[in-house]
Amino acid sequence: MTVYLPIAELSVNIFIILGMGAAVGFLSGMFGVGGGFLITPLLIFYNIPPVVAVATGANQVVASSVSGAITHFRRGTLDIKLGTVLLVGGLLGATAGIWVFSWLRSIGQLDLFIAILYVLLLGTVGTLMLNESVRAMRRAARQEQVTLKRPGHHSWVHRLPFKMRFKKSKIYLSAIPVVALGFAIGVLTSVMGVGGGFIMVPAMIYLLRIPTNVVVGTSLFQIIFVTAYTTMVQAATNYSVDIVLATILMVAGVIGAQYGVRVGQKLRGEQLRALLALLVLAVALRLAVTLVVTPADLYSVSVGSF
Amino acid sequence: MSPAAAFRRFALVAALAFIGQPAAAQVPFGQATAVKEGLEIGTSTSEIGIASDFRGADLTIFGALTNADELLLAIGQYDVVVTLEGPLDYATVRKKSRVLGIWVNTESMTFEQVPASYSVAATRQIDDILSSEGGLPIGTDHMRLSPTGYVGNAGNLTEFRDAYRRLKLAGGLYQHDFGGVRFVSSSLFRASLRLPANVPDGVHMVRAYLFKSGTLLAERELPLRVNKTGIEQQITDAAHNQPILYGILCVMIALVTGWGASLMFRKK
């Protein structure tokens, strides 16, 4: 059964889109990630224009982050104050990102930029994650004690001015790195269509030394608002959010996620991370191949003077 | 109205028109015709509504030659070309080349005011018809493709024009059907033009050209409105006309879906 996507301007098989949404939803539930970094490249592989894939990916992340954020809010593992400071940076970053996005689109380099950014980011994150999880598995095999680096060590980050007290997180931290982190994630959201949790969570733990229990909830809080904002700005400036595509993906995604969570609870953490790392690397590799392999047609045509 | 019914009605009107002017038909062969040959066309509809399940369609155009020389008609000296031109817009062609091992769009050329879609039908190969008529912008090979701004060298221009035509033909937005115009009687013809599935909406222009031995004699045009109806078009309109509301709706759907799923699965 085919369905016409009005914004992407092409007909697609609805079952392929449903399958894609469910599969990414399942993985995102299993690994506890938003799934934007998987859905956007998958859509691009399926010939959805990257402009639409990125904007629709951001919209999809809103749906996949909501239930998690509500859960964390109920449990009290969400620092609203810290989240709001992150959000200030995030909204600024998303605005700057949209500007860069539109500019790259006007000079015809957007598709290339998105692909390169994905290869770099997914390649780096995937390699780091694989490395870490393999070491963790070896440690487990040798039955060594896991020595976690205790959060609370002071680094240059903690010598910056404009310090604020975040009661829920029980930390006293400069607003500068928090806003800067939010800004960087905001740029990624609007340019890549991702929530950015896979970068924000490690950065908050290792760089800002924020207690682990509030990290996921707080990052989800920031992600919901930044992705929702990005969706609206993309809709208003690039007209590139495909509501039909987004709805199919979201419905399949949130259902898939519920089953993913159940499977995820049965698997060991380091095995789970190793699997996710391999998946991330596979997506990066597939995108890298498209950059290097000679395209079927060197020419492309687009309507309009940009 | 079905194309066949429309044709019957048109044939009747055309036949009546001929009865009114018997003098022209009786001009002996070889003598200079005092009255110049003319061309009349009609379409089965002046407006096409495209519903959601549109997978492309054929548009039938009927026409009649007036004051045509019977003998020249019989030996096929008259040729008709019918085109359907979509709304005009700028189009940019980009070319990739390898930079540091990666394929990058390095060159581009923008053509001004080219039709977004273009279908052409003719009685025979358009190059054979136009052979003696230089510079007529009819058909995909001859249409005007003027670049905006400065163009460095002429070789580039040819290259980008060829690429543009090739891509548009491959994408189905440009089509040609040589042999798509048929004479159904000595002076009545019927042309069918293909509307592709992704035909742009807006005012299209049907143009018919009459040639005698390669010389353009007459030209007629008729507007054709293409309106997309159905839910898809409403969505596209909303996205462009009320982008903020559209964006808010997208976010609302996401919030409801995400929240709804967590409620549903908790109760189980």
Coordinates of C-alpha atoms in Angstrom, one line a residue:
Chain A
M1 CA 0.0 0.0 0.0
T2 CA 1.5 3.3 -1.0
V3 CA 0.9 6.6 0.7
Y4 CA 1.8 10.0 -0.7
L5 CA 4.0 12.2 1.4
P6 CA 2.9 15.8 0.6
I7 CA 6.0 17.6 1.8
A8 CA 8.6 15.1 0.6
E9 CA 6.6 15.0 -2.6
L10 CA 6.9 11.3 -3.2
S11 CA 4.9 8.1 -2.8
V12 CA 6.2 5.5 -0.4
N13 CA 5.2 2.1 0.8
I14 CA 3.5 2.7 4.1
F15 CA 4.7 -0.7 5.5
I16 CA 8.3 0.2 5.0
I17 CA 7.8 3.5 6.9
L18 CA 5.9 1.7 9.6
G19 CA 8.6 -1.0 9.8
M20 CA 11.3 1.7 10.0
G21 CA 9.5 3.5 12.7
A22 CA 8.8 0.4 14.7
A23 CA 12.4 -0.9 14.4
V24 CA 13.9 2.4 15.4
G25 CA 11.4 2.7 18.2
F26 CA 12.3 -0.8 19.4
L27 CA 16.0 0.1 19.4
S28 CA 15.4 3.4 21.1
G29 CA 13.4 1.7 23.8
M30 CA 16.0 -1.0 24.2
F31 CA 19.0 1.4 24.4
G32 CA 17.2 4.3 26.0
V33 CA 17.9 6.8 23.2
G34 CA 15.7 9.1 21.2
G35 CA 16.4 7.4 17.9
G36 CA 16.7 10.6 15.8
F37 CA 20.3 9.7 14.8
L38 CA 18.9 6.4 13.3
I39 CA 15.7 7.6 11.8
T40 CA 17.2 10.5 9.8
P41 CA 19.8 8.5 8.0
L42 CA 17.3 5.7 7.4
L43 CA 14.9 8.1 5.8
I44 CA 17.8 9.5 3.6
F45 CA 18.6 5.9 2.5
Y46 CA 15.0 5.5 1.5
N47 CA 15.3 8.6 -0.8
I48 CA 13.4 11.0 1.4
P49 CA 15.1 14.4 0.7
P50 CA 17.6 15.2 3.5
V51 CA 15.8 18.5 4.2
V52 CA 12.6 16.7 5.0
A53 CA 14.3 13.8 6.8
V54 CA 16.1 16.2 9.2
A55 CA 13.0 18.3 10.0
T56 CA 10.7 15.3 10.4
G57 CA 13.4 13.4 12.4
A58 CA 13.3 16.3 15.0
N59 CA 9.5 16.0 15.1
Q60 CA 9.7 12.3 15.7
V61 CA 12.1 12.8 18.6
V62 CA 9.5 14.9 20.4
A63 CA 7.2 11.9 20.5
S64 CA 9.8 9.4 21.6
S65 CA 11.1 11.6 24.4
V66 CA 7.8 12.6 26.0
S67 CA 6.9 9.4 27.9
G68 CA 10.5 9.2 29.3
A69 CA 10.4 12.8 30.5
I70 CA 7.1 12.3 32.2
T71 CA 8.4 9.2 34.0
H72 CA 11.5 11.1 35.2
F73 CA 9.4 14.1 36.3
R74 CA 7.1 11.8 38.4
R75 CA 10.1 10.1 40.0
G76 CA 11.7 13.5 40.8
T77 CA 14.8 12.7 38.7
L78 CA 14.5 15.9 36.7
D79 CA 16.3 19.1 37.6
I80 CA 14.0 21.8 36.1
K81 CA 16.4 24.6 36.9
L82 CA 19.4 22.9 35.2
G83 CA 17.1 21.9 32.4
T84 CA 16.0 25.5 31.8
V85 CA 19.6 26.8 31.7
L86 CA 20.4 24.0 29.2
L87 CA 17.2 25.0 27.3
V88 CA 18.3 28.6 26.9
G89 CA 21.4 27.5 25.2
G90 CA 19.5 24.9 23.2
L91 CA 17.0 27.4 21.8
L92 CA 19.8 29.8 20.8
G93 CA 21.7 26.9 19.2
A94 CA 18.7 25.6 17.3
T95 CA 18.0 29.1 16.0
A96 CA 21.7 29.4 14.8
G97 CA 21.4 25.9 13.4
I98 CA 18.3 26.7 11.3
W99 CA 20.1 29.7 9.9
V100 CA 23.1 27.6 8.9
F101 CA 20.7 24.9 7.5
S102 CA 18.9 27.4 5.3
W103 CA 22.2 29.0 4.1
L104 CA 23.7 25.6 3.2
R105 CA 20.5 24.7 1.4
S106 CA 20.7 27.9 -0.6
I107 CA 24.2 27.1 -1.8
G108 CA 23.3 23.5 -2.6
Q109 CA 25.7 21.9 0.0
L110 CA 23.1 20.8 2.6
D111 CA 22.9 17.1 1.7
L112 CA 26.7 16.9 1.8
F113 CA 27.0 18.7 5.1
I114 CA 24.4 16.5 6.8
A115 CA 26.1 13.3 5.5
I116 CA 29.6 14.5 6.6
L117 CA 28.3 15.5 10.0
Y118 CA 26.6 12.2 10.5
V119 CA 29.7 10.2 9.5
L120 CA 31.9 12.2 11.8
L121 CA 29.6 12.2 14.8
L122 CA 28.3 8.6 14.5
G123 CA 31.8 7.4 13.7
T124 CA 33.3 9.0 16.8
V125 CA 30.5 8.2 19.2
G126 CA 30.3 4.6 17.9
T127 CA 34.0 4.0 18.2
L128 CA 34.2 5.4 21.7
M129 CA 31.1 3.4 22.8
L130 CA 32.4 0.2 21.3
N131 CA 35.8 0.6 22.9
E132 CA 34.3 1.3 26.3
S133 CA 31.8 -1.6 26.2
V134 CA 34.4 -4.1 25.0
R135 CA 36.7 -3.1 27.9
A136 CA 33.7 -3.4 30.3
M137 CA 33.0 -6.9 28.9
R138 CA 36.6 -8.0 29.4
R139 CA 36.5 -6.7 33.0
A140 CA 33.4 -8.6 33.6
A141 CA 34.9 -11.7 32.2
R142 CA 37.9 -11.4 34.5
Q143 CA 35.6 -10.6 37.3
E144 CA 37.4 -7.4 38.2
Q145 CA 35.9 -4.7 40.4
V146 CA 34.6 -1.9 38.3
T147 CA 36.2 1.4 39.4
L148 CA 33.9 4.2 38.5
K149 CA 35.5 7.6 38.4
R150 CA 33.8 9.5 41.2
P151 CA 31.9 12.5 40.0
G152 CA 32.9 15.6 42.0
H153 CA 36.5 15.9 40.7
H154 CA 37.1 19.5 39.9
S155 CA 38.3 20.5 36.5
W156 CA 38.7 23.8 34.5
V157 CA 34.9 23.7 33.9
H158 CA 34.4 24.3 37.7
R159 CA 36.6 27.4 37.8
L160 CA 34.4 29.4 35.4
P161 CA 32.4 32.4 36.6
F162 CA 28.6 32.9 36.8
K163 CA 28.1 30.1 39.2
M164 CA 24.6 28.9 40.0
R165 CA 23.3 26.5 42.6
F166 CA 21.2 23.6 41.2
K167 CA 19.4 22.2 44.3
K168 CA 18.0 19.1 42.8
S169 CA 21.3 18.0 41.3
K170 CA 23.1 19.1 44.5
I171 CA 25.8 21.0 42.5
Y172 CA 27.2 24.5 42.3
L173 CA 28.2 25.1 38.7
S174 CA 28.9 27.9 36.3
A175 CA 26.1 28.6 33.8
I176 CA 28.6 29.0 31.0
P177 CA 29.4 25.4 30.2
V178 CA 25.8 24.4 30.7
V179 CA 24.5 27.0 28.2
A180 CA 27.4 26.1 25.8
L181 CA 26.5 22.4 25.9
G182 CA 22.8 23.3 25.3
F183 CA 23.8 25.5 22.4
A184 CA 25.9 22.7 20.8
I185 CA 23.1 20.2 21.1
G186 CA 20.6 22.8 19.8
V187 CA 22.7 23.2 16.6
L188 CA 22.8 19.4 16.2
T189 CA 19.0 19.2 16.6
S190 CA 18.3 21.6 13.8
V191 CA 21.0 20.5 11.4
M192 CA 20.9 16.8 12.0
G193 CA 17.3 16.1 13.2
V194 CA 18.5 14.4 16.4
G195 CA 17.7 15.0 20.1
G196 CA 21.4 14.8 20.9
G197 CA 21.0 12.7 24.1
F198 CA 23.8 10.4 23.0
I199 CA 26.2 13.3 23.3
M200 CA 24.5 15.3 26.0
V201 CA 24.3 12.5 28.6
P202 CA 28.0 11.6 28.5
A203 CA 28.9 15.3 28.4
M204 CA 26.8 16.0 31.5
I205 CA 28.3 13.1 33.4
Y206 CA 32.0 13.3 32.5
L207 CA 32.4 17.0 31.7
L208 CA 30.0 18.8 34.0
R209 CA 30.0 16.1 36.7
I210 CA 26.3 16.2 37.2
P211 CA 25.0 13.3 39.3
T212 CA 23.9 10.4 37.1
N213 CA 20.4 10.1 38.5
V214 CA 19.2 13.4 37.2
V215 CA 21.1 13.4 33.9
V216 CA 18.7 11.4 31.7
G217 CA 15.5 13.1 32.9
T218 CA 17.1 16.6 32.6
S219 CA 18.4 15.9 29.1
L220 CA 15.0 14.6 28.0
F221 CA 13.4 17.8 29.4
Q222 CA 15.8 19.9 27.2
I223 CA 15.4 17.6 24.2
I224 CA 11.6 17.9 24.2
F225 CA 11.5 21.6 24.1
V226 CA 14.4 22.0 21.7
T227 CA 13.0 19.4 19.2
A228 CA 9.5 20.9 19.5
Y229 CA 11.0 24.4 18.8
T230 CA 13.1 23.1 15.9
T231 CA 10.0 21.4 14.4
M232 CA 8.1 24.7 14.5
V233 CA 11.0 26.8 13.1
Q234 CA 11.7 24.2 10.3
A235 CA 8.0 24.3 9.5
A236 CA 8.0 28.1 9.4
T237 CA 11.2 28.7 7.4
N238 CA 11.9 25.6 5.3
Y239 CA 8.4 24.1 5.1
S240 CA 10.1 20.8 5.4
V241 CA 8.2 18.9 8.2
D242 CA 6.2 16.2 6.6
I243 CA 3.2 15.6 9.0
V244 CA 2.1 12.4 7.2
L245 CA 5.6 10.9 7.4
A246 CA 6.1 12.1 11.0
T247 CA 2.7 10.6 12.2
I248 CA 3.4 7.2 10.7
L249 CA 6.9 7.1 12.2
M250 CA 5.7 8.3 15.6
V251 CA 2.8 5.9 16.0
A252 CA 5.0 2.9 14.9
G253 CA 7.9 4.3 17.0
V254 CA 6.2 4.7 20.3
I255 CA 4.7 1.2 20.1
G256 CA 8.0 -0.3 19.1
A257 CA 9.7 1.5 22.0
Q258 CA 7.4 -0.2 24.6
Y259 CA 8.6 -3.6 23.4
G260 CA 12.2 -2.4 23.1
V261 CA 12.2 -1.4 26.8
R262 CA 11.1 -4.9 27.8
V263 CA 13.8 -6.6 25.8
G264 CA 16.4 -4.1 27.0
Q265 CA 15.8 -4.9 30.6
K266 CA 16.8 -8.6 30.0
L267 CA 20.1 -7.7 28.4
R268 CA 23.3 -6.7 30.2
G269 CA 24.3 -3.1 30.0
E270 CA 27.7 -3.5 28.3
Q271 CA 26.3 -6.0 25.7
L272 CA 23.6 -3.5 25.0
R273 CA 26.1 -0.7 24.5
A274 CA 28.3 -2.9 22.3
L275 CA 25.3 -3.7 20.1
L276 CA 24.3 0.0 19.9
A277 CA 27.9 1.0 19.0
L278 CA 28.0 -1.6 16.2
L279 CA 24.7 -0.2 14.9
V280 CA 25.9 3.4 15.0
L281 CA 29.1 2.4 13.2
A282 CA 27.1 0.6 10.5
V283 CA 25.0 3.7 9.8
A284 CA 28.1 5.8 9.7
L285 CA 29.8 3.4 7.3
R286 CA 26.9 3.3 5.0
L287 CA 26.8 7.1 4.8
A288 CA 30.5 7.3 4.3
V289 CA 30.2 4.9 1.3
T290 CA 27.6 7.2 -0.4
L291 CA 30.0 10.1 0.0
V292 CA 32.9 8.3 -1.7
V293 CA 31.2 6.1 -4.3
T294 CA 30.8 7.7 -7.8
P295 CA 27.1 8.8 -8.0
A296 CA 24.9 7.4 -10.7
D297 CA 24.3 10.9 -12.0
L298 CA 26.7 13.7 -11.4
Y299 CA 24.0 16.3 -12.1
S300 CA 20.9 17.1 -10.1
V301 CA 18.2 19.6 -10.7
S302 CA 16.1 21.6 -8.2
V303 CA 13.2 24.0 -8.6
G304 CA 13.9 27.6 -7.7
S305 CA 16.9 29.8 -8.0
F306 CA 18.6 28.4 -5.0
Chain B
M1 CA -17.5 14.7 -20.1
S2 CA -15.6 11.8 -21.6
P3 CA -13.0 12.5 -24.2
A4 CA -15.0 10.6 -26.8
A5 CA -18.2 12.5 -26.1
A6 CA -16.2 15.8 -26.2
F7 CA -14.8 14.8 -29.5
R8 CA -18.1 14.0 -31.0
R9 CA -19.4 17.4 -30.0
F10 CA -16.3 19.1 -31.2
A11 CA -16.4 17.2 -34.6
L12 CA -20.0 18.4 -35.0
V13 CA -19.1 22.0 -34.4
A14 CA -16.1 21.7 -36.7
A15 CA -18.2 20.1 -39.4
L16 CA -20.8 22.8 -39.2
A17 CA -18.0 25.4 -39.5
F18 CA -16.8 23.8 -42.7
I19 CA -20.2 23.8 -44.3
G20 CA -20.2 27.6 -43.8
Q21 CA -17.1 28.1 -45.9
P22 CA -17.2 25.8 -49.0
A23 CA -15.2 28.2 -51.1
A24 CA -11.9 27.4 -49.4
A25 CA -12.3 23.7 -49.9
Q26 CA -12.8 24.1 -53.6
V27 CA -9.6 26.0 -54.4
P28 CA -7.9 23.9 -57.1
F29 CA -4.4 22.5 -56.4
G30 CA -1.5 24.6 -57.4
Q31 CA -3.3 28.0 -57.2
A32 CA -2.3 30.3 -54.4
T33 CA -4.8 30.1 -51.6
A34 CA -6.3 33.5 -50.9
V35 CA -7.3 32.5 -47.4
K36 CA -4.6 31.4 -45.1
E37 CA -4.8 28.1 -43.4
G38 CA -5.9 28.3 -39.8
L39 CA -6.1 26.1 -36.7
E40 CA -8.7 25.7 -34.1
I41 CA -8.3 23.6 -30.9
G42 CA -10.4 22.5 -28.0
T43 CA -9.9 20.5 -24.9
S44 CA -12.3 18.3 -23.1
T45 CA -11.9 20.4 -20.1
S46 CA -10.4 23.7 -19.0
E47 CA -9.8 22.6 -15.5
I48 CA -8.4 19.4 -14.1
G49 CA -8.9 18.5 -10.5
I50 CA -6.3 16.1 -9.2
A51 CA -7.4 13.9 -6.4
S52 CA -5.2 12.0 -3.9
D53 CA -5.0 8.8 -5.8
F54 CA -3.8 10.6 -9.0
R55 CA -1.3 8.5 -10.9
G56 CA -1.0 10.5 -14.0
A57 CA -3.5 11.0 -16.8
D58 CA -3.9 11.7 -20.5
L59 CA -5.3 15.0 -21.7
T60 CA -7.0 14.8 -25.1
I61 CA -6.9 17.9 -27.3
F62 CA -9.0 18.1 -30.4
G63 CA -8.3 20.4 -33.3
A64 CA -9.3 21.2 -36.8
L65 CA -7.4 22.8 -39.7
T66 CA -9.4 25.4 -41.5
N67 CA -8.9 26.3 -45.2
A68 CA -6.5 23.4 -45.6
D69 CA -5.5 22.3 -49.0
E70 CA -7.0 18.8 -49.6
L71 CA -4.1 17.5 -51.6
L72 CA -1.4 18.8 -49.3
L73 CA -3.4 17.2 -46.5
A74 CA -3.6 13.9 -48.3
I75 CA 0.2 13.7 -48.9
G76 CA 0.9 14.7 -45.3
Q77 CA 2.4 18.1 -45.9
Y78 CA 0.7 19.5 -42.8
D79 CA 2.1 18.9 -39.4
V80 CA 0.7 19.7 -36.0
V81 CA 2.6 20.0 -32.8
V82 CA 0.8 20.3 -29.5
T83 CA 2.5 21.2 -26.2
L84 CA 1.4 21.5 -22.6
E85 CA 3.5 23.8 -20.6
G86 CA 3.5 23.9 -16.8
P87 CA 3.9 27.0 -14.7
L88 CA 7.2 28.8 -15.1
D89 CA 9.8 28.9 -12.4
Y90 CA 13.6 29.1 -12.0
A91 CA 15.5 25.8 -12.0
T92 CA 19.0 25.1 -10.8
V93 CA 21.2 22.4 -12.2
R94 CA 24.2 21.3 -10.1
K95 CA 27.2 19.2 -11.0
K96 CA 29.2 17.1 -8.6
S97 CA 32.9 16.5 -8.8
R98 CA 35.4 14.8 -6.5
V99 CA 37.0 17.0 -3.9
L100 CA 39.4 15.2 -1.5
G101 CA 37.8 11.9 -2.4
I102 CA 34.2 13.1 -1.6
W103 CA 31.6 14.0 -4.2
V104 CA 30.7 17.6 -3.8
N105 CA 28.4 19.9 -5.8
T106 CA 31.0 22.2 -7.3
E107 CA 29.3 23.9 -10.3
S108 CA 25.7 25.1 -10.8
M109 CA 23.7 27.0 -13.3
T110 CA 20.2 28.5 -12.9
F111 CA 17.8 28.8 -15.8
E112 CA 15.2 31.5 -15.6
Q113 CA 11.5 30.9 -16.2
V114 CA 11.5 27.4 -17.4
P115 CA 8.3 25.3 -17.3
A116 CA 8.1 23.0 -14.4
S117 CA 6.5 20.4 -16.6
Y118 CA 6.4 20.1 -20.4
S119 CA 4.6 17.5 -22.6
V120 CA 4.9 17.6 -26.4
A121 CA 3.0 15.6 -29.0
A122 CA 3.5 15.9 -32.7
T123 CA 2.5 14.2 -36.0
R124 CA 6.1 13.0 -36.5
Q125 CA 9.6 13.7 -35.2
I126 CA 9.8 17.3 -34.2
D127 CA 13.3 17.7 -35.8
D128 CA 11.8 16.7 -39.1
I129 CA 8.9 19.2 -38.8
L130 CA 11.1 22.1 -37.7
S131 CA 13.9 21.4 -40.2
S132 CA 13.4 24.6 -42.2
E133 CA 12.2 26.7 -39.3
G134 CA 15.2 27.9 -37.3
G135 CA 15.0 29.0 -33.7
L136 CA 11.5 28.1 -32.8
P137 CA 11.4 27.2 -29.1
I138 CA 9.2 24.1 -29.5
G139 CA 9.9 20.7 -28.0
T140 CA 12.3 19.7 -25.2
D141 CA 15.4 19.9 -27.5
H142 CA 14.6 23.5 -28.6
M143 CA 12.9 25.1 -25.6
R144 CA 14.4 28.3 -24.3
L145 CA 16.9 27.7 -21.4
S146 CA 18.5 31.0 -20.6
P147 CA 20.9 31.0 -17.7
T148 CA 20.8 33.7 -15.1
G149 CA 24.0 35.6 -14.3
Y150 CA 27.4 35.2 -16.0
V151 CA 28.2 32.0 -17.8
G152 CA 31.9 31.4 -18.2
N153 CA 32.2 29.3 -21.3
A154 CA 29.7 28.1 -23.9
G155 CA 30.7 24.4 -23.5
N156 CA 29.4 24.5 -19.9
L157 CA 26.1 26.0 -21.1
T158 CA 25.5 23.1 -23.5
E159 CA 26.5 20.6 -20.9
F160 CA 24.1 22.0 -18.2
R161 CA 21.2 22.4 -20.7
D162 CA 21.6 18.8 -21.8
A163 CA 21.7 17.6 -18.2
Y164 CA 18.6 19.6 -17.4
R165 CA 16.6 18.1 -20.3
R166 CA 17.9 14.6 -19.5
L167 CA 17.0 14.9 -15.8
K168 CA 13.5 16.3 -16.5
L169 CA 12.8 13.6 -19.1
A170 CA 14.0 10.9 -16.8
G171 CA 11.9 12.3 -14.0
G172 CA 8.8 12.2 -16.2
L173 CA 8.0 15.9 -15.9
Y174 CA 9.1 16.4 -19.5
Q175 CA 7.7 14.1 -22.0
H176 CA 7.5 13.8 -25.8
D177 CA 5.3 11.6 -27.9
F178 CA 6.2 11.9 -31.6
G179 CA 3.1 10.4 -33.3
G180 CA 0.9 11.5 -30.5
V181 CA -1.0 13.8 -32.8
R182 CA -3.3 11.8 -35.3
F183 CA -5.5 13.0 -38.0
V184 CA -8.9 11.4 -37.5
S185 CA -10.4 12.7 -40.7
S186 CA -8.9 14.8 -43.4
S187 CA -8.7 17.9 -41.3
L188 CA -9.6 16.9 -37.8
F189 CA -6.8 15.8 -35.4
R190 CA -6.6 14.5 -32.0
A191 CA -3.6 14.8 -29.7
S192 CA -3.0 13.1 -26.4
L193 CA -0.7 14.6 -23.9
R194 CA 0.5 12.9 -20.8
L195 CA 0.1 14.5 -17.4
P196 CA 2.7 13.0 -15.1
A197 CA 1.7 11.9 -11.5
N198 CA 3.8 14.7 -10.0
V199 CA 2.3 17.4 -12.4
P200 CA 2.6 20.8 -10.7
D201 CA -0.6 22.7 -10.0
G202 CA -1.3 26.1 -11.4
V203 CA -2.1 27.4 -14.8
H204 CA -0.8 25.3 -17.6
M205 CA -0.8 26.4 -21.3
V206 CA -1.9 24.2 -24.1
R207 CA -0.3 25.4 -27.4
A208 CA -0.9 24.0 -30.9
Y209 CA 1.2 24.9 -33.9
L210 CA 0.4 24.2 -37.5
F211 CA 3.2 23.7 -40.0
K212 CA 3.1 23.4 -43.7
S213 CA 6.2 21.8 -45.3
G214 CA 8.2 23.0 -42.3
T215 CA 6.8 26.6 -42.1
L216 CA 4.9 27.7 -39.2
L217 CA 1.4 28.9 -40.3
A218 CA -0.7 29.3 -37.3
E219 CA -0.6 29.0 -33.5
R220 CA -3.3 28.7 -30.9
E221 CA -3.2 28.5 -27.1
L222 CA -5.7 27.6 -24.4
P223 CA -5.1 27.8 -20.6
L224 CA -5.6 24.7 -18.5
R225 CA -6.0 25.0 -14.8
V226 CA -4.6 22.1 -12.8
N227 CA -6.0 22.1 -9.3
K228 CA -4.8 19.6 -6.8
T229 CA -7.6 18.5 -4.5
G230 CA -7.7 16.0 -1.7
I231 CA -6.1 15.8 1.7
E232 CA -2.5 15.9 0.4
Q233 CA -3.0 19.2 -1.2
Q234 CA -4.7 20.6 1.8
I235 CA -1.7 19.6 3.9
T236 CA 0.8 21.2 1.4
D237 CA -1.3 24.4 1.4
A238 CA -1.5 24.5 5.2
A239 CA 2.3 23.9 5.4
H240 CA 2.9 26.9 3.2
N241 CA 0.1 29.2 4.2
Q242 CA -0.1 28.6 7.9
P243 CA 3.4 27.3 8.7
I244 CA 3.3 28.3 12.4
L245 CA -0.1 26.6 13.0
Y246 CA 1.1 23.6 10.9
G247 CA 4.3 23.4 13.1
I248 CA 2.2 23.5 16.3
L249 CA 0.0 20.8 15.0
C250 CA 3.0 18.6 14.2
V251 CA 4.3 19.1 17.8
M252 CA 0.9 18.4 19.3
I253 CA 0.6 15.1 17.4
A254 CA 4.0 14.2 18.7
L255 CA 3.1 15.0 22.3
V256 CA -0.2 13.2 22.1
T257 CA 1.3 10.1 20.5
G258 CA 4.2 9.9 23.0
W259 CA 2.1 10.5 26.0
G260 CA -0.8 8.3 24.7
A261 CA 1.5 5.3 24.2
S262 CA 2.9 5.5 27.7
L263 CA -0.6 5.7 29.2
M264 CA -1.9 2.8 27.0
F265 CA 1.0 0.5 27.8
R266 CA 0.9 1.3 31.5
K267 CA -2.7 0.1 31.9
K268 CA -1.9 -3.3 30.4

